[in-house]
PDB file of C-alpha atoms in Angstrom:
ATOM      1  CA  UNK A   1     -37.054-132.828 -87.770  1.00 44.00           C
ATOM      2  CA  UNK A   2     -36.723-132.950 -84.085  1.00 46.00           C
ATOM      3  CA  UNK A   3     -34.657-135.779 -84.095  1.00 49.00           C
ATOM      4  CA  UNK A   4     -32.105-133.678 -86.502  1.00 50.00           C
ATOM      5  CA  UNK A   5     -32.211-130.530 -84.758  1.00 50.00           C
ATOM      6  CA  UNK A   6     -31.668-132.842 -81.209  1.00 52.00           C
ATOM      7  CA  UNK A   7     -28.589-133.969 -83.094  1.00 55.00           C
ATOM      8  CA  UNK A   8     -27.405-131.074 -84.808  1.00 61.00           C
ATOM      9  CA  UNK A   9     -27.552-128.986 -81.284  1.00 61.00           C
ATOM     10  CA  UNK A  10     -25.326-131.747 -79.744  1.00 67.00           C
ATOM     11  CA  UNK A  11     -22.896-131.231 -82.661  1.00 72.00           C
ATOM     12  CA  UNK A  12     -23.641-126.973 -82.306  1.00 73.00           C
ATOM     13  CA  UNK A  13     -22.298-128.219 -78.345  1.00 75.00           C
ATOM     14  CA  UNK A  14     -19.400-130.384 -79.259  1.00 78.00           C
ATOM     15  CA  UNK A  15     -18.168-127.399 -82.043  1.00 80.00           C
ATOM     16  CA  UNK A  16     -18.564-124.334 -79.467  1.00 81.00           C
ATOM     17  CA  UNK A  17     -16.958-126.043 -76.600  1.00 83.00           C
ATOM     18  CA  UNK A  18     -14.418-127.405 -79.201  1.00 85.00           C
ATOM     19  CA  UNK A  19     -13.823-123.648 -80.702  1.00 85.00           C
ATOM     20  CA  UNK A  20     -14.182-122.681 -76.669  1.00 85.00           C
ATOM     21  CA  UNK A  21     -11.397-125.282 -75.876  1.00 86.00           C
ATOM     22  CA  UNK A  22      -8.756-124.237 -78.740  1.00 86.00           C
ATOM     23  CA  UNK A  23      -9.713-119.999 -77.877  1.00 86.00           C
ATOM     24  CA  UNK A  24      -8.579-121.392 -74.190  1.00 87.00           C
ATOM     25  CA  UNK A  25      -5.566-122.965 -75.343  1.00 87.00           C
ATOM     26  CA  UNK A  26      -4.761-120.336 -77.973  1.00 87.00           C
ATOM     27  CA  UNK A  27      -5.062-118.117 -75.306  1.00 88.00           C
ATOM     28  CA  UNK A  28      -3.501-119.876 -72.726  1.00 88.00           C
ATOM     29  CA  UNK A  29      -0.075-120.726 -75.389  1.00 88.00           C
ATOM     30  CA  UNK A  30      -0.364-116.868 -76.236  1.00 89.00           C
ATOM     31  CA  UNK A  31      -0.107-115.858 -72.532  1.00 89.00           C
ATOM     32  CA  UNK A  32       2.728-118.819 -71.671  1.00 89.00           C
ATOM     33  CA  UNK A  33       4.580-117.534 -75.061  1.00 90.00           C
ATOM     34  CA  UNK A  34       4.144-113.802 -73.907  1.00 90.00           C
ATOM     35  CA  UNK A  35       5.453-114.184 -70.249  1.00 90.00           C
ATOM     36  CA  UNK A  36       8.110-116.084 -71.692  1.00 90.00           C
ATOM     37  CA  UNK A  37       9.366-113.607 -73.961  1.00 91.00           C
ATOM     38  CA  UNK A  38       9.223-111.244 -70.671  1.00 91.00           C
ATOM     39  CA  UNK A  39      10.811-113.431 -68.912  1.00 91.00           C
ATOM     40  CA  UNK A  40      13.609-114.134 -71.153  1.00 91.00           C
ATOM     41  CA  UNK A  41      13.634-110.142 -72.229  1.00 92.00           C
ATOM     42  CA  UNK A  42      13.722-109.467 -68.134  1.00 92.00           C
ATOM     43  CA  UNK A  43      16.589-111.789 -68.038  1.00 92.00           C
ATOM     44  CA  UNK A  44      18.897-110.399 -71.408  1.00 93.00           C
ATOM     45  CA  UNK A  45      18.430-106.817 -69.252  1.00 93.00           C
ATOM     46  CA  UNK A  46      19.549-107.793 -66.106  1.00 93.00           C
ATOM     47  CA  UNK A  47      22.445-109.833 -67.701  1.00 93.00           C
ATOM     48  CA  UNK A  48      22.915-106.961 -69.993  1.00 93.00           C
ATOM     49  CA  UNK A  49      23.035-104.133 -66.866  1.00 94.00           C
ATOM     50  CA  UNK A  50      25.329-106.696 -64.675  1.00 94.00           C
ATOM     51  CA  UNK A  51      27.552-106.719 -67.786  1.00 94.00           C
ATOM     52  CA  UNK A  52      27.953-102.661 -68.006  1.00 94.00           C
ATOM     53  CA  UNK A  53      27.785-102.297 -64.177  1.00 94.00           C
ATOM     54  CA  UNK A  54      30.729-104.853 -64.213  1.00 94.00           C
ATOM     55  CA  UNK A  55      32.083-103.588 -67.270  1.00 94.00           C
ATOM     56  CA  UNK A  56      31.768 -99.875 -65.341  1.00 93.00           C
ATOM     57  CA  UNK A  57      33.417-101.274 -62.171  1.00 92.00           C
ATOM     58  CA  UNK A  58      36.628-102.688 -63.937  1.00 92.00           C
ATOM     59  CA  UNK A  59      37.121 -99.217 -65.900  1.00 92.00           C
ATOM     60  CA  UNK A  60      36.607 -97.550 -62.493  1.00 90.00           C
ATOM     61  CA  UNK A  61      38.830 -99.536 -60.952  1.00 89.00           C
ATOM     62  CA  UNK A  62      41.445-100.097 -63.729  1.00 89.00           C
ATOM     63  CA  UNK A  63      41.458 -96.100 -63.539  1.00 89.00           C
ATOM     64  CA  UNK A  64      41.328 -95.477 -60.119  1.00 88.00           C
ATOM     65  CA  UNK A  65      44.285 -97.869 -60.192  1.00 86.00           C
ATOM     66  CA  UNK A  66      46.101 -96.029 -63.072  1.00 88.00           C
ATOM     67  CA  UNK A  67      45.608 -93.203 -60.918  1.00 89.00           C
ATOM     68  CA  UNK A  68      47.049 -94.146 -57.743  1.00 89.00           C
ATOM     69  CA  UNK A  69      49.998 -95.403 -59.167  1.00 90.00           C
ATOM     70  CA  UNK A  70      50.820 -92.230 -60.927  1.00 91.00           C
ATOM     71  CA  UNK A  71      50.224 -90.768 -57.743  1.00 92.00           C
ATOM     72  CA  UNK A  72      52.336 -92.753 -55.700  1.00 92.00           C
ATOM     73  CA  UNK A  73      55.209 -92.536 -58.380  1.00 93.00           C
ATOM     74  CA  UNK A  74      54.897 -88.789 -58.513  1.00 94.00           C
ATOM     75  CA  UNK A  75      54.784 -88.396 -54.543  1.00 94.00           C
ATOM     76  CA  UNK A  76      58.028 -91.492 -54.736  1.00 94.00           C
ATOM     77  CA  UNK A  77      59.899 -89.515 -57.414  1.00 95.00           C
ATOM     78  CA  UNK A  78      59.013 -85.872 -55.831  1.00 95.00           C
ATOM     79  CA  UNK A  79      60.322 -87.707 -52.301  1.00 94.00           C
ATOM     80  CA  UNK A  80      63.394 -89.303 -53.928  1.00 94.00           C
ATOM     81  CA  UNK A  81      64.087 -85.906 -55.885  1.00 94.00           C
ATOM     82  CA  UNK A  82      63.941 -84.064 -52.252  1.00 94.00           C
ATOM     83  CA  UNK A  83      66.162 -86.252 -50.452  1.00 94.00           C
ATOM     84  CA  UNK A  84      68.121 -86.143 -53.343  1.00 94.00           C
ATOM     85  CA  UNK A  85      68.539 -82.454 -53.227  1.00 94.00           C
ATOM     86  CA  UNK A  86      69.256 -82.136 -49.286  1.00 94.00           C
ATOM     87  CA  UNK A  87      71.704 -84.720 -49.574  1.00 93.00           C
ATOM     88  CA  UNK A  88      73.245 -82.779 -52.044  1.00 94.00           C
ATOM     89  CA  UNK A  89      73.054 -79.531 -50.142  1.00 93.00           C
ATOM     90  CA  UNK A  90      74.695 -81.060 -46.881  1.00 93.00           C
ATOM     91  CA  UNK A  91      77.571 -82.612 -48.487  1.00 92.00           C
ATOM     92  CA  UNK A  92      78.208 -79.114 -49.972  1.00 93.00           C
ATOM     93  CA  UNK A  93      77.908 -77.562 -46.806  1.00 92.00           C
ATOM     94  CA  UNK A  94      80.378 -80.203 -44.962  1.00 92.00           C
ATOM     95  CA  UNK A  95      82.494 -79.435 -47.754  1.00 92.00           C
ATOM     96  CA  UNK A  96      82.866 -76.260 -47.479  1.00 92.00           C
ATOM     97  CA  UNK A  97      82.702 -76.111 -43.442  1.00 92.00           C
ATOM     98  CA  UNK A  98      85.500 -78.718 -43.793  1.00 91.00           C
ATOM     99  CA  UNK A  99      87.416 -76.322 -46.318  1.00 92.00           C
ATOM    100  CA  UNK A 100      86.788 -73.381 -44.324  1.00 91.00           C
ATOM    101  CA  UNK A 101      88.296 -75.369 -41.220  1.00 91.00           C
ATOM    102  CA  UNK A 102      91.250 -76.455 -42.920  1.00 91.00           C
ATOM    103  CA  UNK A 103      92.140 -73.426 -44.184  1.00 91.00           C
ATOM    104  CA  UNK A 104      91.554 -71.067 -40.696  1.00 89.00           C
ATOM    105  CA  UNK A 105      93.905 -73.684 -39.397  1.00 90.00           C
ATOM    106  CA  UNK A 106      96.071 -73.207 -41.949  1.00 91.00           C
ATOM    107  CA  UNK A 107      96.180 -69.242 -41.650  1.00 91.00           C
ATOM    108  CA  UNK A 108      96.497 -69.752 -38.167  1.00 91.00           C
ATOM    109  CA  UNK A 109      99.717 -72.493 -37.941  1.00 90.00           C
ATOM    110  CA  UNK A 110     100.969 -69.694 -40.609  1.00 91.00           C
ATOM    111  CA  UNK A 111     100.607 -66.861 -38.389  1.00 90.00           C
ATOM    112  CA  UNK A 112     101.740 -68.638 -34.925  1.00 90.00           C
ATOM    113  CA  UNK A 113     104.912 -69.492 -37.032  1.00 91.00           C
ATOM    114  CA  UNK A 114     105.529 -66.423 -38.893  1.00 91.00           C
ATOM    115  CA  UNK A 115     105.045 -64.646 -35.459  1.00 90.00           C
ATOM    116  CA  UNK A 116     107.611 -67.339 -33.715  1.00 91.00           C
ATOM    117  CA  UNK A 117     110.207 -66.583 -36.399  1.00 91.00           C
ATOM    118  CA  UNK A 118     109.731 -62.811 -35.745  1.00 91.00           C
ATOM    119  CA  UNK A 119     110.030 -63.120 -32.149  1.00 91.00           C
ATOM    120  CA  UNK A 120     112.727 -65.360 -32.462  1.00 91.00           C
ATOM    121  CA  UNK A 121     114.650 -63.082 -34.836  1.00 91.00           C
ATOM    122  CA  UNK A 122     113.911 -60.176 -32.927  1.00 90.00           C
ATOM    123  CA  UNK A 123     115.444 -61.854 -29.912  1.00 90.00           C
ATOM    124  CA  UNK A 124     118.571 -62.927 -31.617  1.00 91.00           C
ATOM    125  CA  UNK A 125     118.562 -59.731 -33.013  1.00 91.00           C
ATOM    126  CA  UNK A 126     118.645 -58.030 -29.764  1.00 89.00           C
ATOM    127  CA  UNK A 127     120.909 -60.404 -28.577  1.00 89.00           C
ATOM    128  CA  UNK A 128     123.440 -59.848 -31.031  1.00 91.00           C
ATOM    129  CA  UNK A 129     122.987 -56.338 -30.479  1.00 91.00           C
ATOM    130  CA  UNK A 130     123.306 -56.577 -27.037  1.00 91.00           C
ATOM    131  CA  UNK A 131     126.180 -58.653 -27.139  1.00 90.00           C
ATOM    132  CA  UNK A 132     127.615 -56.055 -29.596  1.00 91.00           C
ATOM    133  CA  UNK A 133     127.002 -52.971 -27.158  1.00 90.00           C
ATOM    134  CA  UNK A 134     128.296 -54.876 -24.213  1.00 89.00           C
ATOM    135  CA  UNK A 135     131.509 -55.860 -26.012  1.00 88.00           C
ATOM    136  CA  UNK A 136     131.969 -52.290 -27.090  1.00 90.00           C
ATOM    137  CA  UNK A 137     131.538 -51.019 -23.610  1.00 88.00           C
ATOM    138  CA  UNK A 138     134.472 -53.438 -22.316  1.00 87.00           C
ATOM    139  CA  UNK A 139     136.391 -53.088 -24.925  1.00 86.00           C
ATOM    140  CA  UNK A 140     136.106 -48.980 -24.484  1.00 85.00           C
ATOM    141  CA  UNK A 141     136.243 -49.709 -20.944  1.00 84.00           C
ATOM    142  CA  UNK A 142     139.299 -51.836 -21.034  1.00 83.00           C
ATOM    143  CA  UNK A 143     141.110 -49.472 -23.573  1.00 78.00           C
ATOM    144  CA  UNK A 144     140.682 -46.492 -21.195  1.00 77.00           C
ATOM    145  CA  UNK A 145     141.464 -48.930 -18.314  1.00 74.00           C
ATOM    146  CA  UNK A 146     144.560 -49.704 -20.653  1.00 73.00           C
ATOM    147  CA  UNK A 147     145.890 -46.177 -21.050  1.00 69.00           C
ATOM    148  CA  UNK A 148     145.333 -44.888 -17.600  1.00 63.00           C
ATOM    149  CA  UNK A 149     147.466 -47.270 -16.290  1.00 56.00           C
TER     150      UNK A 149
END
């Protein structure tokens, strides 16, 4: 019997450290498998955040963009609209100084003549009437010169 149980305790040996061995490798595979799937889950999140924080930054920047070119249309067309306007405004106003100037000059080339023509006919007026005075006067004079003599 000793001879069996010497045998049967080297084959009690050979089966733990066999069942030993596989629980290692089990084990061991289990552990390699499970830091794997962490590793591989770690990895689809990181991708996964890079791809929404890159996703984020184009939206932010696609808007951002979206709004500082409405911006800088608004501030073009409000600044176009502006100059638009004074330009208007000043023509008007030359316009009308230029009208205005044209026409005092106007009133006044119509007054200096209209006041020439009076003075002028005034004069002749005068003149005539002076003339006609005078000639009366000699002609009185020289018709009582007449009969005195």
């Amino acid at each position: 019997m000793r001879k069996s149980l010497k045998g049967e305790g080297v084959v009690v040996v050979v089966v733990v450290v066999v069942i030993v061995v596989v629980v290692v490798v089990v084990v061991v595979v289990v552990v390699v498998v499970v830091v794997v799937v962490v590793v591989v889950l770690v990895v689809v999140v990181v991708v996964l955040v890079v791809i929404v924080v890159v996703v984020v930054a184009v939206v932010v920047v696609v808007v951002v963009d979206v709004v500082v070119i409405t911006v800088v249309v608004v501030v073009v067309v409000v600044v176009v609209v502006v100059v638009v306007v004074v330009v208007v405004v000043v023509v008007i106003v030359v316009v009308v100084v230029i009208v205005v100037v044209v026409v005092a000059v106007v009133v006044v080339v119509v007054v200096v003549v209209v006041v020439v023509v009076v003075v002028v006919v005034v004069v002749v007026v005068e003149l005539v009437v002076v003339t006609v005075i005078i000639t009366v006067v000699v002609v009185v004079v020289v018709d009582r010169q007449c009969k005195c003599i």
